[in-house]
């Protein structure tokens, strides 16, 4: 029996968006995972000796999405993403990236970090990255076996699927905020716009401190809280009709699109902005927030430009057939 190891952000996480990413990876690899023994290790925790034993015996090692690629693995900040080092890299290799992204704009991958990435990453397989920005980051340090496939959460958003997303404003709205990128002026404006445009307003707590942040804002008395779990969010989206998603959480928006809900993601970092540039994910940048009223009320279709051939090429390495329609 084959053993597949997943290095995944959905374990030991305070951000439910990580679970949405991992769901996308598991759905994409279902054809080969169904008959394999799956070992899952959190990318939020250090790699211990007991994990290394599994690493050495795994037939395939997959690194699942999120902002794992950083400029400096020697800095304290990288521990928020994936705490790996030169010692653990030897046991981890060879791994395959699936929809992985760069942490932020402005970072430069240093020599030490590039050395670790080259040691960890497979030279046999192509690696899937989330966007052109991430692809350029890896190629800049000589890692050229990369292909831009977008995020696995969008691989099921085919033209047929997108055609089912409403083109007109819904009656109600569910929104999100991001506790670690607070902007009181921006987020208060968002809430005030939603109160004017929609009848009932719901809030989903994607991050562990999002609710506490919400409570620091004004005019929130009538806002209804959705169960703070992925299961609760899925149930709400599945059973609630005529509702839009508007919010700063990228993967909260991607999940809404998976449920065929009209979605507007407020781009507050490189992830949403780059996915919009590459694939036309419905994003409004915060510098254009004054246009939110018009965007909500305009009629427009969801037309995501999937990199179908890139996804087919990447998954085909593992004998997986990608069905684009």
Short mmCIF file of C-alpha atoms in Angstrom, two decimals:
data_model
loop_
_atom_site.label_atom_id
_atom_site.label_comp_id
_atom_site.label_asym_id
_atom_site.label_seq_id
_atom_site.Cartn_x
_atom_site.Cartn_y
_atom_site.Cartn_z
CA UNK A 1 0.00 0.00 0.00
CA UNK A 2 1.31 3.43 -0.93
CA UNK A 3 1.91 6.03 1.75
CA UNK A 4 1.23 9.67 0.96
CA UNK A 5 2.40 12.36 3.36
CA UNK A 6 0.62 15.70 3.49
CA UNK A 7 2.37 18.70 4.98
CA UNK A 8 -0.72 20.74 5.54
CA UNK A 9 -1.79 24.01 7.18
CA UNK A 10 -5.25 22.78 8.22
CA UNK A 11 -3.94 21.13 11.40
CA UNK A 12 -3.10 23.15 14.53
CA UNK A 13 -4.41 26.26 12.82
CA UNK A 14 -6.23 29.34 14.06
CA UNK A 15 -7.42 30.14 10.53
CA UNK A 16 -10.21 28.04 9.02
CA UNK A 17 -9.13 29.17 5.56
CA UNK A 18 -6.28 26.68 5.90
CA UNK A 19 -8.83 23.87 6.05
CA UNK A 20 -10.44 25.16 2.86
CA UNK A 21 -7.07 24.99 1.11
CA UNK A 22 -6.44 21.42 2.26
CA UNK A 23 -9.94 20.40 1.12
CA UNK A 24 -9.00 21.62 -2.34
CA UNK A 25 -5.78 19.60 -2.39
CA UNK A 26 -7.50 16.44 -1.17
CA UNK A 27 -10.24 16.80 -3.78
CA UNK A 28 -7.64 17.20 -6.53
CA UNK A 29 -5.65 14.12 -5.42
CA UNK A 30 -8.66 11.96 -4.54
CA UNK A 31 -7.96 9.50 -7.38
CA UNK A 32 -4.67 8.40 -5.82
CA UNK A 33 -5.45 9.09 -2.16
CA UNK A 34 -8.43 6.75 -1.97
CA UNK A 35 -6.23 3.66 -2.02
CA UNK A 36 -3.32 5.06 -0.04
CA UNK A 37 -2.46 5.45 3.64
CA UNK A 38 -2.43 9.18 4.37
CA UNK A 39 -0.13 10.73 6.97
CA UNK A 40 -0.88 14.37 7.80
CA UNK A 41 1.62 16.69 9.46
CA UNK A 42 0.92 20.30 10.37
CA UNK A 43 3.02 22.99 8.73
CA UNK A 44 2.41 25.15 11.80
CA UNK A 45 4.46 22.88 14.04
CA UNK A 46 8.15 21.88 14.10
CA UNK A 47 9.22 18.62 12.43
CA UNK A 48 10.08 16.04 15.09
CA UNK A 49 12.08 12.80 14.87
CA UNK A 50 8.92 10.67 14.79
CA UNK A 51 7.80 12.59 11.70
CA UNK A 52 11.13 12.05 9.97
CA UNK A 53 10.70 8.28 10.17
CA UNK A 54 7.47 8.61 8.19
CA UNK A 55 9.14 10.99 5.73
CA UNK A 56 11.74 8.43 4.78
CA UNK A 57 9.10 5.79 3.98
CA UNK A 58 6.53 7.92 2.14
CA UNK A 59 5.96 7.28 -1.57
CA UNK A 60 4.78 10.85 -2.18
CA UNK A 61 5.19 13.96 -0.05
CA UNK A 62 2.89 16.88 -0.78
CA UNK A 63 3.12 20.43 0.56
CA UNK A 64 -0.42 21.81 0.59
CA UNK A 65 -0.99 25.41 -0.37
CA UNK A 66 -0.98 28.56 1.81
CA UNK A 67 1.74 31.23 2.09
CA UNK A 68 4.60 28.89 2.92
CA UNK A 69 7.34 30.39 0.77
CA UNK A 70 9.26 33.07 2.63
CA UNK A 71 12.32 35.15 1.92
CA UNK A 72 14.27 34.26 5.04
CA UNK A 73 13.94 30.90 6.81
CA UNK A 74 16.43 32.16 9.37
CA UNK A 75 14.07 34.83 10.71
CA UNK A 76 11.65 34.43 13.59
CA UNK A 77 8.71 35.38 11.39
CA UNK A 78 8.99 32.26 9.23
CA UNK A 79 7.88 30.13 12.17
CA UNK A 80 4.36 31.41 11.60
CA UNK A 81 4.42 29.66 8.22
CA UNK A 82 6.56 26.51 8.27
CA UNK A 83 9.33 26.00 10.86
CA UNK A 84 11.87 24.07 8.79
CA UNK A 85 15.65 24.30 8.77
CA UNK A 86 18.74 22.77 7.21
CA UNK A 87 18.59 19.76 9.51
CA UNK A 88 14.96 18.81 8.86
CA UNK A 89 15.30 19.50 5.13
CA UNK A 90 17.39 16.38 4.64
CA UNK A 91 14.58 14.11 5.87
CA UNK A 92 11.76 16.01 4.19
CA UNK A 93 13.02 15.71 0.62
CA UNK A 94 11.73 15.21 -1.99
CA UNK A 95 8.45 17.14 -1.64
CA UNK A 96 6.01 18.46 -4.24
CA UNK A 97 4.36 21.88 -3.94
CA UNK A 98 0.62 22.04 -4.59
CA UNK A 99 -0.79 25.54 -5.01
CA UNK A 100 1.77 27.07 -2.66
CA UNK A 101 2.21 30.84 -2.56
CA UNK A 102 4.75 33.44 -1.49
CA UNK A 103 4.17 35.10 1.85
CA UNK A 104 4.23 38.74 0.82
CA UNK A 105 5.34 41.38 -1.64
CA UNK A 106 8.86 42.76 -1.32
CA UNK A 107 10.50 39.60 -0.07
CA UNK A 108 13.71 38.28 -1.63
CA UNK A 109 14.67 34.64 -1.20
CA UNK A 110 18.13 34.64 0.35
CA UNK A 111 20.93 32.13 -0.28
CA UNK A 112 20.30 30.07 2.87
CA UNK A 113 16.57 29.83 2.19
CA UNK A 114 17.11 29.00 -1.49
CA UNK A 115 19.50 26.22 -0.47
CA UNK A 116 16.86 24.68 1.81
CA UNK A 117 14.13 24.92 -0.82
CA UNK A 118 16.36 23.26 -3.42
CA UNK A 119 17.13 20.50 -0.95
CA UNK A 120 13.50 19.88 0.00
CA UNK A 121 11.77 20.20 -3.36
CA UNK A 122 11.62 17.34 -5.83
CA UNK A 123 13.70 17.64 -8.98
CA UNK A 124 11.62 14.91 -10.65
CA UNK A 125 8.18 16.52 -10.53
CA UNK A 126 6.84 19.88 -11.60
CA UNK A 127 5.70 22.01 -8.67
CA UNK A 128 2.34 23.78 -8.61
CA UNK A 129 2.34 27.39 -7.42
CA UNK A 130 -0.57 29.72 -6.76
CA UNK A 131 0.28 32.69 -8.98
CA UNK A 132 2.81 34.31 -11.31
CA UNK A 133 4.41 36.25 -8.46
CA UNK A 134 5.28 33.01 -6.64
CA UNK A 135 6.50 31.39 -9.85
CA UNK A 136 8.88 34.30 -10.43
CA UNK A 137 10.14 34.07 -6.84
CA UNK A 138 11.17 30.44 -7.28
CA UNK A 139 12.63 30.89 -10.74
CA UNK A 140 14.73 33.78 -9.44
CA UNK A 141 16.72 31.31 -7.31
CA UNK A 142 17.04 28.63 -9.99
CA UNK A 143 14.02 26.48 -9.16
CA UNK A 144 12.57 26.25 -12.65
CA UNK A 145 10.42 23.10 -12.52
CA UNK A 146 7.38 25.14 -11.49
CA UNK A 147 4.02 25.67 -13.12
CA UNK A 148 1.40 28.29 -12.29
CA UNK A 149 -1.86 26.44 -11.64
CA UNK A 150 -3.64 28.82 -9.30
CA UNK A 151 -4.96 27.74 -5.92
CA UNK A 152 -6.50 24.24 -5.64
CA UNK A 153 -9.61 25.88 -4.15
CA UNK A 154 -10.39 27.30 -7.61
CA UNK A 155 -9.76 24.18 -9.69
CA UNK A 156 -13.43 23.20 -9.50
CA UNK A 157 -14.66 26.65 -10.53
CA UNK A 158 -15.21 25.75 -14.17
CA UNK A 159 -17.17 27.93 -16.59
CA UNK A 160 -20.18 25.68 -16.05
CA UNK A 161 -19.90 26.12 -12.28
CA UNK A 162 -19.39 29.87 -12.56
CA UNK A 163 -22.46 30.23 -14.78
CA UNK A 164 -24.56 29.20 -11.77
CA UNK A 165 -23.32 32.13 -9.68
CA UNK A 166 -25.92 34.96 -9.70
CA UNK A 167 -25.02 38.10 -11.63
CA UNK A 168 -27.27 40.40 -9.58
CA UNK A 169 -27.15 41.47 -5.96
CA UNK A 170 -28.66 39.15 -3.38
CA UNK A 171 -31.06 40.13 -0.61
CA UNK A 172 -28.67 39.33 2.25
CA UNK A 173 -24.91 39.18 2.74
CA UNK A 174 -22.31 37.27 4.71
CA UNK A 175 -19.00 39.01 5.32
CA UNK A 176 -15.60 38.45 6.90
CA UNK A 177 -12.86 40.56 8.44
CA UNK A 178 -9.18 39.83 9.02
CA UNK A 179 -7.91 40.31 12.55
CA UNK A 180 -4.21 40.30 11.63
CA UNK A 181 -4.64 43.03 8.99
CA UNK A 182 -6.95 45.46 10.78
CA UNK A 183 -7.85 48.82 9.29
CA UNK A 184 -10.64 50.44 11.26
CA UNK A 185 -11.47 53.05 8.63
CA UNK A 186 -11.60 50.49 5.83
CA UNK A 187 -13.52 47.86 7.77
CA UNK A 188 -16.01 50.34 9.23
CA UNK A 189 -16.67 51.60 5.72
CA UNK A 190 -17.26 48.02 4.59
CA UNK A 191 -19.80 47.41 7.36
CA UNK A 192 -21.59 50.70 6.68
CA UNK A 193 -21.90 49.89 2.97
CA UNK A 194 -23.26 46.42 3.69
CA UNK A 195 -25.84 47.83 6.13
CA UNK A 196 -27.12 50.15 3.40
CA UNK A 197 -27.15 47.57 0.62
CA UNK A 198 -28.50 44.40 2.26
CA UNK A 199 -31.41 43.41 4.49
CA UNK A 200 -29.79 40.84 6.79
CA UNK A 201 -26.05 40.82 7.50
CA UNK A 202 -24.17 37.73 8.70
CA UNK A 203 -20.58 37.44 9.90
CA UNK A 204 -18.39 34.34 9.66
CA UNK A 205 -15.46 34.05 12.04
CA UNK A 206 -12.70 32.54 9.90
CA UNK A 207 -9.83 33.47 12.22
CA UNK A 208 -9.63 32.97 15.97
CA UNK A 209 -9.58 36.71 16.76
CA UNK A 210 -11.89 38.00 14.03
CA UNK A 211 -14.89 38.22 16.38
CA UNK A 212 -12.98 40.25 18.96
CA UNK A 213 -11.93 42.62 16.20
CA UNK A 214 -15.51 42.93 14.93
CA UNK A 215 -16.61 44.04 18.41
CA UNK A 216 -14.28 47.05 18.24
CA UNK A 217 -16.25 48.45 15.28
CA UNK A 218 -19.49 50.45 15.26
CA UNK A 219 -23.03 49.68 14.09
CA UNK A 220 -22.73 45.93 14.55
CA UNK A 221 -25.74 45.30 16.78
CA UNK A 222 -27.92 43.74 14.07
CA UNK A 223 -25.17 41.54 12.61
CA UNK A 224 -25.82 37.81 13.01
CA UNK A 225 -22.95 35.42 13.74
CA UNK A 226 -22.61 32.19 11.75
CA UNK A 227 -21.20 29.11 13.50
CA UNK A 228 -17.39 29.58 13.63
CA UNK A 229 -16.46 26.30 11.96
CA UNK A 230 -16.02 25.18 8.38
CA UNK A 231 -18.93 22.76 8.79
CA UNK A 232 -21.09 25.60 10.08
CA UNK A 233 -20.10 27.86 7.20
CA UNK A 234 -20.77 25.13 4.63
CA UNK A 235 -24.17 24.41 6.14
CA UNK A 236 -25.08 28.09 6.13
CA UNK A 237 -24.05 28.57 2.50
CA UNK A 238 -25.80 25.40 1.41
CA UNK A 239 -29.08 26.26 3.11
CA UNK A 240 -29.26 30.03 2.63
CA UNK A 241 -30.62 31.38 -0.63
CA UNK A 242 -30.27 34.81 -2.21
CA UNK A 243 -27.14 35.76 -0.30
CA UNK A 244 -23.83 37.33 -1.36
CA UNK A 245 -20.36 37.11 0.12
CA UNK A 246 -18.33 40.28 0.63
CA UNK A 247 -15.20 40.28 2.76
CA UNK A 248 -11.47 40.48 3.30
CA UNK A 249 -10.92 36.74 3.75
CA UNK A 250 -9.78 35.20 0.47
CA UNK A 251 -10.69 31.61 1.24
CA UNK A 252 -13.98 32.54 2.84
CA UNK A 253 -14.75 33.99 -0.58
CA UNK A 254 -13.44 30.95 -2.44
CA UNK A 255 -15.69 28.71 -0.35
CA UNK A 256 -18.65 30.95 -1.17
CA UNK A 257 -17.86 30.60 -4.88
CA UNK A 258 -17.72 26.82 -4.47
CA UNK A 259 -21.27 27.11 -3.12
CA UNK A 260 -22.24 29.25 -6.16
CA UNK A 261 -22.68 32.48 -4.20
CA UNK A 262 -22.04 35.90 -5.70
CA UNK A 263 -18.70 36.92 -4.26
CA UNK A 264 -16.69 40.09 -3.84
CA UNK A 265 -13.32 39.65 -2.14
CA UNK A 266 -11.68 42.76 -0.74
CA UNK A 267 -8.01 42.40 -1.69
CA UNK A 268 -5.87 43.40 1.28
CA UNK A 269 -2.71 41.42 0.44
CA UNK A 270 -0.82 39.82 -2.42
CA UNK A 271 -2.87 36.59 -2.47
CA UNK A 272 -6.21 37.95 -3.64
CA UNK A 273 -4.63 40.65 -5.81
CA UNK A 274 -2.43 38.17 -7.68
CA UNK A 275 -5.27 35.66 -8.16
CA UNK A 276 -7.37 38.46 -9.62
CA UNK A 277 -4.56 39.46 -12.00
CA UNK A 278 -3.92 35.91 -13.18
CA UNK A 279 -7.38 34.34 -13.09
CA UNK A 280 -10.02 37.06 -12.74
CA UNK A 281 -11.13 36.01 -9.26
CA UNK A 282 -13.73 38.67 -8.24
CA UNK A 283 -11.63 41.08 -6.18
CA UNK A 284 -11.82 44.78 -5.38
CA UNK A 285 -8.58 46.29 -4.13
CA UNK A 286 -8.84 48.34 -0.96
CA UNK A 287 -7.57 51.43 -2.81
CA UNK A 288 -10.79 51.20 -4.89
CA UNK A 289 -13.11 50.61 -1.95
CA UNK A 290 -15.19 53.69 -2.78
CA UNK A 291 -16.41 51.72 -5.83
CA UNK A 292 -17.91 48.97 -3.65
CA UNK A 293 -21.43 50.46 -3.81
CA UNK A 294 -21.39 50.33 -7.60
CA UNK A 295 -19.86 46.86 -7.74
CA UNK A 296 -22.55 45.47 -5.45
CA UNK A 297 -25.35 47.00 -7.51
CA UNK A 298 -23.96 46.40 -10.99
CA UNK A 299 -24.83 43.30 -13.01
CA UNK A 300 -21.79 41.16 -13.77
CA UNK A 301 -20.94 37.51 -14.25
CA UNK A 302 -18.31 35.42 -12.52
CA UNK A 303 -15.80 34.51 -15.22
CA UNK A 304 -12.80 32.78 -13.69
CA UNK A 305 -10.07 32.00 -16.21
CA UNK A 306 -8.85 28.59 -15.11
CA UNK A 307 -5.35 27.55 -16.29
CA UNK A 308 -6.81 24.26 -17.50
CA UNK A 309 -3.80 22.99 -19.41
CA UNK A 310 -1.42 23.80 -16.55
CA UNK A 311 -3.63 21.94 -14.06
CA UNK A 312 -3.88 18.95 -16.41
CA UNK A 313 -0.12 18.90 -16.90
CA UNK A 314 0.58 19.08 -13.18
CA UNK A 315 -1.93 16.44 -12.07
CA UNK A 316 -1.09 14.21 -15.03
CA UNK A 317 2.35 13.57 -13.50
CA UNK A 318 0.61 11.49 -10.84
CA UNK A 319 -1.77 9.70 -13.20
CA UNK A 320 -4.66 11.97 -12.19
CA UNK A 321 -7.22 13.01 -14.79
CA UNK A 322 -8.44 16.58 -14.40
CA UNK A 323 -11.99 17.13 -15.63
CA UNK A 324 -12.41 20.79 -16.53
CA UNK A 325 -16.15 20.65 -17.23
#
